[in-house]
JSON list of C-alpha atoms in Angstrom, two decimals:
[
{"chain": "H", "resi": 1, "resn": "UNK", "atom": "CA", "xyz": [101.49, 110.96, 99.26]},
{"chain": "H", "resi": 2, "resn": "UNK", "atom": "CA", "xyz": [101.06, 107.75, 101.61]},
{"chain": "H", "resi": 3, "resn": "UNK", "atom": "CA", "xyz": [103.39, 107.43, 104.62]},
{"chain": "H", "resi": 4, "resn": "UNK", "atom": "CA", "xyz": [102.10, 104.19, 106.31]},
{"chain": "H", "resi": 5, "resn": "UNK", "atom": "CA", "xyz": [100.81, 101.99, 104.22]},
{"chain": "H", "resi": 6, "resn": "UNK", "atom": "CA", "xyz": [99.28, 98.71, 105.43]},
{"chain": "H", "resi": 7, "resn": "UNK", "atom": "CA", "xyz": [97.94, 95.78, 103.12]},
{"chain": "H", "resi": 8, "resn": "UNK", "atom": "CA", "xyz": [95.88, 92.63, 104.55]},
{"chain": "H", "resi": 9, "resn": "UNK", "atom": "CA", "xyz": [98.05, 89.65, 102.95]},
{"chain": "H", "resi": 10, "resn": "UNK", "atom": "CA", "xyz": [96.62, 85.89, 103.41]},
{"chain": "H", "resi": 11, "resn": "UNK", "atom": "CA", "xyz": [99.06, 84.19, 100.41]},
{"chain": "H", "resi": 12, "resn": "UNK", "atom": "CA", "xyz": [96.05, 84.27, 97.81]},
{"chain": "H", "resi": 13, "resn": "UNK", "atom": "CA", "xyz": [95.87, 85.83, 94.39]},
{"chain": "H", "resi": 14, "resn": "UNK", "atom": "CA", "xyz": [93.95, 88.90, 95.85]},
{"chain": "H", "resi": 15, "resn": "UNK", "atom": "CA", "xyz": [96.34, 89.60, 98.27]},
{"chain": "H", "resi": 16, "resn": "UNK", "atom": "CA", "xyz": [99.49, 88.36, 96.09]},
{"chain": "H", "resi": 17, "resn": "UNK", "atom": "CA", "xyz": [97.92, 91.58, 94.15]},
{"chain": "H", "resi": 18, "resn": "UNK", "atom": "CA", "xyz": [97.26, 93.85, 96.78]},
{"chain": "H", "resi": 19, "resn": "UNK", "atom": "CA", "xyz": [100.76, 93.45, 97.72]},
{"chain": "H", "resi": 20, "resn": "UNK", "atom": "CA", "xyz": [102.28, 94.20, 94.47]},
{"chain": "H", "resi": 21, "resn": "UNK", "atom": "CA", "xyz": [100.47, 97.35, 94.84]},
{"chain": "H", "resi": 22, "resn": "UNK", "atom": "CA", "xyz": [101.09, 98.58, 98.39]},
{"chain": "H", "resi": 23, "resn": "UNK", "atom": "CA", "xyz": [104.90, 97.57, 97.49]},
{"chain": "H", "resi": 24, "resn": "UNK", "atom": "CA", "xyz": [104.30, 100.03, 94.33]},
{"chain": "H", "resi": 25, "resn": "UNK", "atom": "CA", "xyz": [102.55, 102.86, 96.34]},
{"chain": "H", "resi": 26, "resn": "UNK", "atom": "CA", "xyz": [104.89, 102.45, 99.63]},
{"chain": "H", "resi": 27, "resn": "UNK", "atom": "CA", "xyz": [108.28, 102.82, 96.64]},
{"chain": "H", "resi": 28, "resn": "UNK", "atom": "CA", "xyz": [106.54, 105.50, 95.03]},
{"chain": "H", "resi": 29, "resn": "UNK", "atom": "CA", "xyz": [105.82, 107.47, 97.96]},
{"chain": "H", "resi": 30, "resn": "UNK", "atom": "CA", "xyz": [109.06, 106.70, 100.41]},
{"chain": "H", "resi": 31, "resn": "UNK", "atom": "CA", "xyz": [106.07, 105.07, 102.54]},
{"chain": "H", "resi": 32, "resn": "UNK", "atom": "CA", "xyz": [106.45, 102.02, 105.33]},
{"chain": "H", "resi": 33, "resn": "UNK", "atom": "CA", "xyz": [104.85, 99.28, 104.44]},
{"chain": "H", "resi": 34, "resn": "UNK", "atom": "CA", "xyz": [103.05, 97.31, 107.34]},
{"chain": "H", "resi": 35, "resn": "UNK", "atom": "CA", "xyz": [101.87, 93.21, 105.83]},
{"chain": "H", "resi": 36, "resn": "UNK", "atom": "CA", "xyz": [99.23, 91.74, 108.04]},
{"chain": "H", "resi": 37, "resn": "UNK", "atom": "CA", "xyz": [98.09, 88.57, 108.38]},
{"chain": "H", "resi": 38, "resn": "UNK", "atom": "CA", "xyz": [95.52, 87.30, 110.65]},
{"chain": "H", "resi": 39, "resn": "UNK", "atom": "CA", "xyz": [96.28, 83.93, 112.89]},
{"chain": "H", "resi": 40, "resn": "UNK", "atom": "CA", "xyz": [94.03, 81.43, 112.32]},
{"chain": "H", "resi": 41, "resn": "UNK", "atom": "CA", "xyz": [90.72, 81.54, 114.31]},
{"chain": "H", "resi": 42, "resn": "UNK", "atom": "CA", "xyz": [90.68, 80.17, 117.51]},
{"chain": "H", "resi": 43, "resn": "UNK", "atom": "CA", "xyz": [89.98, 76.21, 118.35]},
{"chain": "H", "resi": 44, "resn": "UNK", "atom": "CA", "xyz": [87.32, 75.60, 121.36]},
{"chain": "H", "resi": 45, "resn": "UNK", "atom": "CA", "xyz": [88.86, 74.97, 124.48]},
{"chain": "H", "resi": 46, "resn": "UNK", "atom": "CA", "xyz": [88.92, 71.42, 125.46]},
{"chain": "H", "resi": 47, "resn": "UNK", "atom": "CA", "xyz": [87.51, 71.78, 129.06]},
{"chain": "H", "resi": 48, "resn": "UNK", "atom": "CA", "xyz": [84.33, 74.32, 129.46]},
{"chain": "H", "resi": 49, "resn": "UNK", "atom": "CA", "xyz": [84.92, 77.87, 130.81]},
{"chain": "H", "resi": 50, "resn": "UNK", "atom": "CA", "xyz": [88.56, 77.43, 129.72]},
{"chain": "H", "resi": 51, "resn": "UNK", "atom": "CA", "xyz": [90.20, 80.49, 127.43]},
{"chain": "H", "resi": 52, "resn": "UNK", "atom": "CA", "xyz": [89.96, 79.41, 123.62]},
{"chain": "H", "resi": 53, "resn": "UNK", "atom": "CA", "xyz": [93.59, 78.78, 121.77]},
{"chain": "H", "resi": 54, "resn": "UNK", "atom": "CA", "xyz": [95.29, 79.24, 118.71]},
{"chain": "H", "resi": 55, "resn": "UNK", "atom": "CA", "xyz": [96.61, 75.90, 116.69]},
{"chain": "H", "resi": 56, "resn": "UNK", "atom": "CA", "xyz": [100.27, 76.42, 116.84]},
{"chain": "H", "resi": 57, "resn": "UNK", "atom": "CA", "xyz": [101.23, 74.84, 113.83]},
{"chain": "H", "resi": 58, "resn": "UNK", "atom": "CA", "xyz": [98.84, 76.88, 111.99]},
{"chain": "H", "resi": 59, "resn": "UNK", "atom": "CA", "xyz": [99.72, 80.48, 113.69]},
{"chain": "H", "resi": 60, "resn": "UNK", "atom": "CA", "xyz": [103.26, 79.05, 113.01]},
{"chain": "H", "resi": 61, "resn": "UNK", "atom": "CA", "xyz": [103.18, 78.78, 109.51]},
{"chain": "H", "resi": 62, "resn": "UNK", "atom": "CA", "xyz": [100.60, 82.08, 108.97]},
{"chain": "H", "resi": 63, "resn": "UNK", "atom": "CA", "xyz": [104.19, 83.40, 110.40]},
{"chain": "H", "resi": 64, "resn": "UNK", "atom": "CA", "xyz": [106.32, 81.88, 108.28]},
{"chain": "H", "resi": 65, "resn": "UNK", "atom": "CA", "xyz": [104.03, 82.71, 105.29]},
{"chain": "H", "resi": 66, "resn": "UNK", "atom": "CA", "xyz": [104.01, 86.32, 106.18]},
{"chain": "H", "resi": 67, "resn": "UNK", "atom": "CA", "xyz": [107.53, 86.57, 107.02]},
{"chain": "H", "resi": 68, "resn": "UNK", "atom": "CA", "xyz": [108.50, 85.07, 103.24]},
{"chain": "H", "resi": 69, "resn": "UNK", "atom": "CA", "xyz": [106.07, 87.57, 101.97]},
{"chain": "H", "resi": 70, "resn": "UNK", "atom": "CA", "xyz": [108.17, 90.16, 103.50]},
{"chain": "H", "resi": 71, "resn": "UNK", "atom": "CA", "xyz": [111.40, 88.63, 103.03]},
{"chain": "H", "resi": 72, "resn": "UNK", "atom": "CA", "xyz": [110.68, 88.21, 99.49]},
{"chain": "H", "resi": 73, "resn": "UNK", "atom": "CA", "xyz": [110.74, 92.19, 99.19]},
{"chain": "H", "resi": 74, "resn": "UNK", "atom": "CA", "xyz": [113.45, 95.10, 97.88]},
{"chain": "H", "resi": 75, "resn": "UNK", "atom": "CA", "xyz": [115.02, 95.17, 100.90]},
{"chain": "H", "resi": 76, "resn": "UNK", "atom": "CA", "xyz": [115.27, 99.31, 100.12]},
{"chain": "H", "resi": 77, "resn": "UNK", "atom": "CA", "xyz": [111.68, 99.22, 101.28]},
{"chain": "H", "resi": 78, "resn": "UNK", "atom": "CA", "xyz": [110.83, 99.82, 104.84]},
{"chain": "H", "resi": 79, "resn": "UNK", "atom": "CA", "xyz": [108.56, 96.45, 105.37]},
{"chain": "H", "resi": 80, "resn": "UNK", "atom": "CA", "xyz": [107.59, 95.16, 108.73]},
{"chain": "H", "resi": 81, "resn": "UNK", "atom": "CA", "xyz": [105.54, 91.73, 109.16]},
{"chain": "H", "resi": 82, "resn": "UNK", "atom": "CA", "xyz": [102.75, 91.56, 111.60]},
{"chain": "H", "resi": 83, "resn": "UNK", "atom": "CA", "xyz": [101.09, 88.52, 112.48]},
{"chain": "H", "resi": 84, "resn": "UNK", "atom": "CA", "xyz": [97.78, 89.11, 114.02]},
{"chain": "H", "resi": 85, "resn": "UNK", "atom": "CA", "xyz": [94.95, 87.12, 116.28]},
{"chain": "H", "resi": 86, "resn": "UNK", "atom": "CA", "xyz": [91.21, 87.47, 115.44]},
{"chain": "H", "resi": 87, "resn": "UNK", "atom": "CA", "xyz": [89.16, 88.20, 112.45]},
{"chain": "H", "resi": 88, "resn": "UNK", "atom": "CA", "xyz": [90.94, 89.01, 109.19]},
{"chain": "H", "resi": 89, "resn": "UNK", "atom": "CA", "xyz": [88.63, 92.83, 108.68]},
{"chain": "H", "resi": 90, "resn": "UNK", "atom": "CA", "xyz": [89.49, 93.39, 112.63]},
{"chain": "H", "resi": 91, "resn": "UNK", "atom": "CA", "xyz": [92.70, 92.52, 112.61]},
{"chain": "H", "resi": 92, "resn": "UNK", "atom": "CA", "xyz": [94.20, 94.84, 109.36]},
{"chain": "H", "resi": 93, "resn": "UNK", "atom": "CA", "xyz": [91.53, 97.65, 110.93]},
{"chain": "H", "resi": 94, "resn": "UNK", "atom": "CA", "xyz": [93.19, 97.50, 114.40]},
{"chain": "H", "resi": 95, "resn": "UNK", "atom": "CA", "xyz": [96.96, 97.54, 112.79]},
{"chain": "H", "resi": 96, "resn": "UNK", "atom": "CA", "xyz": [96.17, 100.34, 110.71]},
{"chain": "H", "resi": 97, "resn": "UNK", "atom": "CA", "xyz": [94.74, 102.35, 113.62]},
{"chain": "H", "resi": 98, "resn": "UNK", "atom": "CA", "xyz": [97.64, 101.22, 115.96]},
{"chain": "H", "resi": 99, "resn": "UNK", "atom": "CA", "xyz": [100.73, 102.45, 113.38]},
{"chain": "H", "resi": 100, "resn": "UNK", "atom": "CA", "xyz": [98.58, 105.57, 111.90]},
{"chain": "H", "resi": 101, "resn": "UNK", "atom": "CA", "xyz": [97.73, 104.23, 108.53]},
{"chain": "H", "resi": 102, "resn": "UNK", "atom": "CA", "xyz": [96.83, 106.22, 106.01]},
{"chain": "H", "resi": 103, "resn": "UNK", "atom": "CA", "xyz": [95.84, 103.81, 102.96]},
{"chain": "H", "resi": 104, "resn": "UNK", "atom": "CA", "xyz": [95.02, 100.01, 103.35]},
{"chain": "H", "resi": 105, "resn": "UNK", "atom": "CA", "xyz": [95.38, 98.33, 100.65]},
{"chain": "H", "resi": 106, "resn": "UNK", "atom": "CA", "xyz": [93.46, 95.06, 100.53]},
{"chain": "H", "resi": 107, "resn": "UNK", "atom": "CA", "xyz": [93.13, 92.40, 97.74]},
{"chain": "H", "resi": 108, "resn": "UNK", "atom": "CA", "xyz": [90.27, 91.34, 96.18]},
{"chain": "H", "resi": 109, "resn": "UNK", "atom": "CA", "xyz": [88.61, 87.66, 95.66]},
{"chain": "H", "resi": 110, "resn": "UNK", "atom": "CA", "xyz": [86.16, 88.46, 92.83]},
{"chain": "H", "resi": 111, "resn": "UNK", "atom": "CA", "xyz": [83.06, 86.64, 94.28]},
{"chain": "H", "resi": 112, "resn": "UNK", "atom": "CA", "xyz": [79.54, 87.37, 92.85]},
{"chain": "H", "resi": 113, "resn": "UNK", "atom": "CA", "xyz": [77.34, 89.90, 94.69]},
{"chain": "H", "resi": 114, "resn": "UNK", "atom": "CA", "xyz": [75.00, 86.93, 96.09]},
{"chain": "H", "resi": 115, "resn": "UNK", "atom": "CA", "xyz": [77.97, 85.15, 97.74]},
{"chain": "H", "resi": 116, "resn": "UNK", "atom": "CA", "xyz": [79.38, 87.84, 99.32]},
{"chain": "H", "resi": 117, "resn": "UNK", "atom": "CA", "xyz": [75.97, 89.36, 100.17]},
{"chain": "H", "resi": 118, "resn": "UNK", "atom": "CA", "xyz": [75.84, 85.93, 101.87]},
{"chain": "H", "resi": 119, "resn": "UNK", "atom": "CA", "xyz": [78.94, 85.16, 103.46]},
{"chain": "H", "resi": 120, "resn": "UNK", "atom": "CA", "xyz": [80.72, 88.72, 104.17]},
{"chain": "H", "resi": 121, "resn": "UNK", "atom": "CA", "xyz": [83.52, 90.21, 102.74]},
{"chain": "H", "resi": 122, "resn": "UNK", "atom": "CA", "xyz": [86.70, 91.15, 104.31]},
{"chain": "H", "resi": 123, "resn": "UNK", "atom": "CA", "xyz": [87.61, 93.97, 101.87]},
{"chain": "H", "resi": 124, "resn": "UNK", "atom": "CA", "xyz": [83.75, 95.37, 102.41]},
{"chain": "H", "resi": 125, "resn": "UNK", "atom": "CA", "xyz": [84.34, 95.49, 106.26]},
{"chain": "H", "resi": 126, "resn": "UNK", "atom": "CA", "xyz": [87.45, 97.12, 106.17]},
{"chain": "H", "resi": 127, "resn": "UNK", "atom": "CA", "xyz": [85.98, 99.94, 103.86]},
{"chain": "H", "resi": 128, "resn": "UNK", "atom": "CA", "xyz": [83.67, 100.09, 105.78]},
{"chain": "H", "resi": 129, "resn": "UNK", "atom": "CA", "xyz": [85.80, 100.18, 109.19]},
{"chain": "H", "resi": 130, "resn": "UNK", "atom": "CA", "xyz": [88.49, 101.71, 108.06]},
{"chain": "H", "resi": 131, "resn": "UNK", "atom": "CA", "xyz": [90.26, 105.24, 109.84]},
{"chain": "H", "resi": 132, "resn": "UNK", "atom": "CA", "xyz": [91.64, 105.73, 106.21]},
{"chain": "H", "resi": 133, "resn": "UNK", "atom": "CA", "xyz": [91.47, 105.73, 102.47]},
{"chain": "H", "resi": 134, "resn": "UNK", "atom": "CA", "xyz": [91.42, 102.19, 101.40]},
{"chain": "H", "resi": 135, "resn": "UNK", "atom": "CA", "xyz": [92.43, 100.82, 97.85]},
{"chain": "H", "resi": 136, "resn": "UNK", "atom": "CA", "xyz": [91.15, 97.18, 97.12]},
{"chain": "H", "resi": 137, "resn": "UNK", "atom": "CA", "xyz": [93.40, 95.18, 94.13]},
{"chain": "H", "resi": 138, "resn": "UNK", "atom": "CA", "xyz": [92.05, 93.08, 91.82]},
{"chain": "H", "resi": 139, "resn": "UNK", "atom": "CA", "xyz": [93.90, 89.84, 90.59]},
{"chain": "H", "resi": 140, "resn": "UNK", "atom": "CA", "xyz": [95.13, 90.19, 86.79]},
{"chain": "H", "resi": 141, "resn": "UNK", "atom": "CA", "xyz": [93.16, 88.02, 84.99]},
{"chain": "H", "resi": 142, "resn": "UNK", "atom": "CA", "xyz": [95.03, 85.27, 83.22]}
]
């Protein structure tokens, strides 16, 4: 049985799915459920040397996104929002350390082994990263 259960949500079909299933498990199990987003990466600072800043009217609406996410919920289930700077993999890995996780659940985009040998993949570095047992959804196929 799961009693913190954190899933990486970024409003696509993987994570629309990964949710589904974290709501499932966290029901199931009388688990909190912890949605994470990451904010938007940073914009380069307009004079040199100066710290780097978030747009605000895109960390605004990765907080409104999340928050309807959450919102959207049974509100039986013990569901907390958490909007979060940085990298997507670092940010859900740093959340699930912080609250004591003990299953991330993580969607899945379906690429081909070349692209994400390529470009990365967020579910690959937090199974790789992660202080936990990790479960990565895959869309239903339609």
């Amino acid at each position: 049985m799961y009693r913190n259960v954190v899933v990486a949500y970024d409003g696509t079909e993987g994570a629309r799915a990964a949710l589904q299933r974290a709501v499932h498990i966290a029901g199931r199990d009388g688990a909190a459920l912890t949605v994470v987003e990451s904010v938007p990466e940073k914009l380069p600072p307009l004079v040199p040397g100066a710290p780097h800043s978030t747009d605000p009217k895109r960390a605004a609406e990765t907080r409104r996104e999340l928050r309807e996410a959450v919102d959207s919920l049974d509100p039986e289930l013990e569901a907390s929002p958490w909007a979060v700077g940085g990298p997507p993999a670092k940010a859900i890995l740093v959340v699930a350390e912080d609250i004591g996780a003990d299953l991330i659940v993580t969607g899945s985009r379906q690429r081909g082994r070349m692209t994400t040998a390529v470009l990365g993949s967020v579910s690959a570095e937090i199974v790789h990263g992660a202080p936990c047992d990790v479960l990565i959804a895959h869309p239903e196929e339609t």
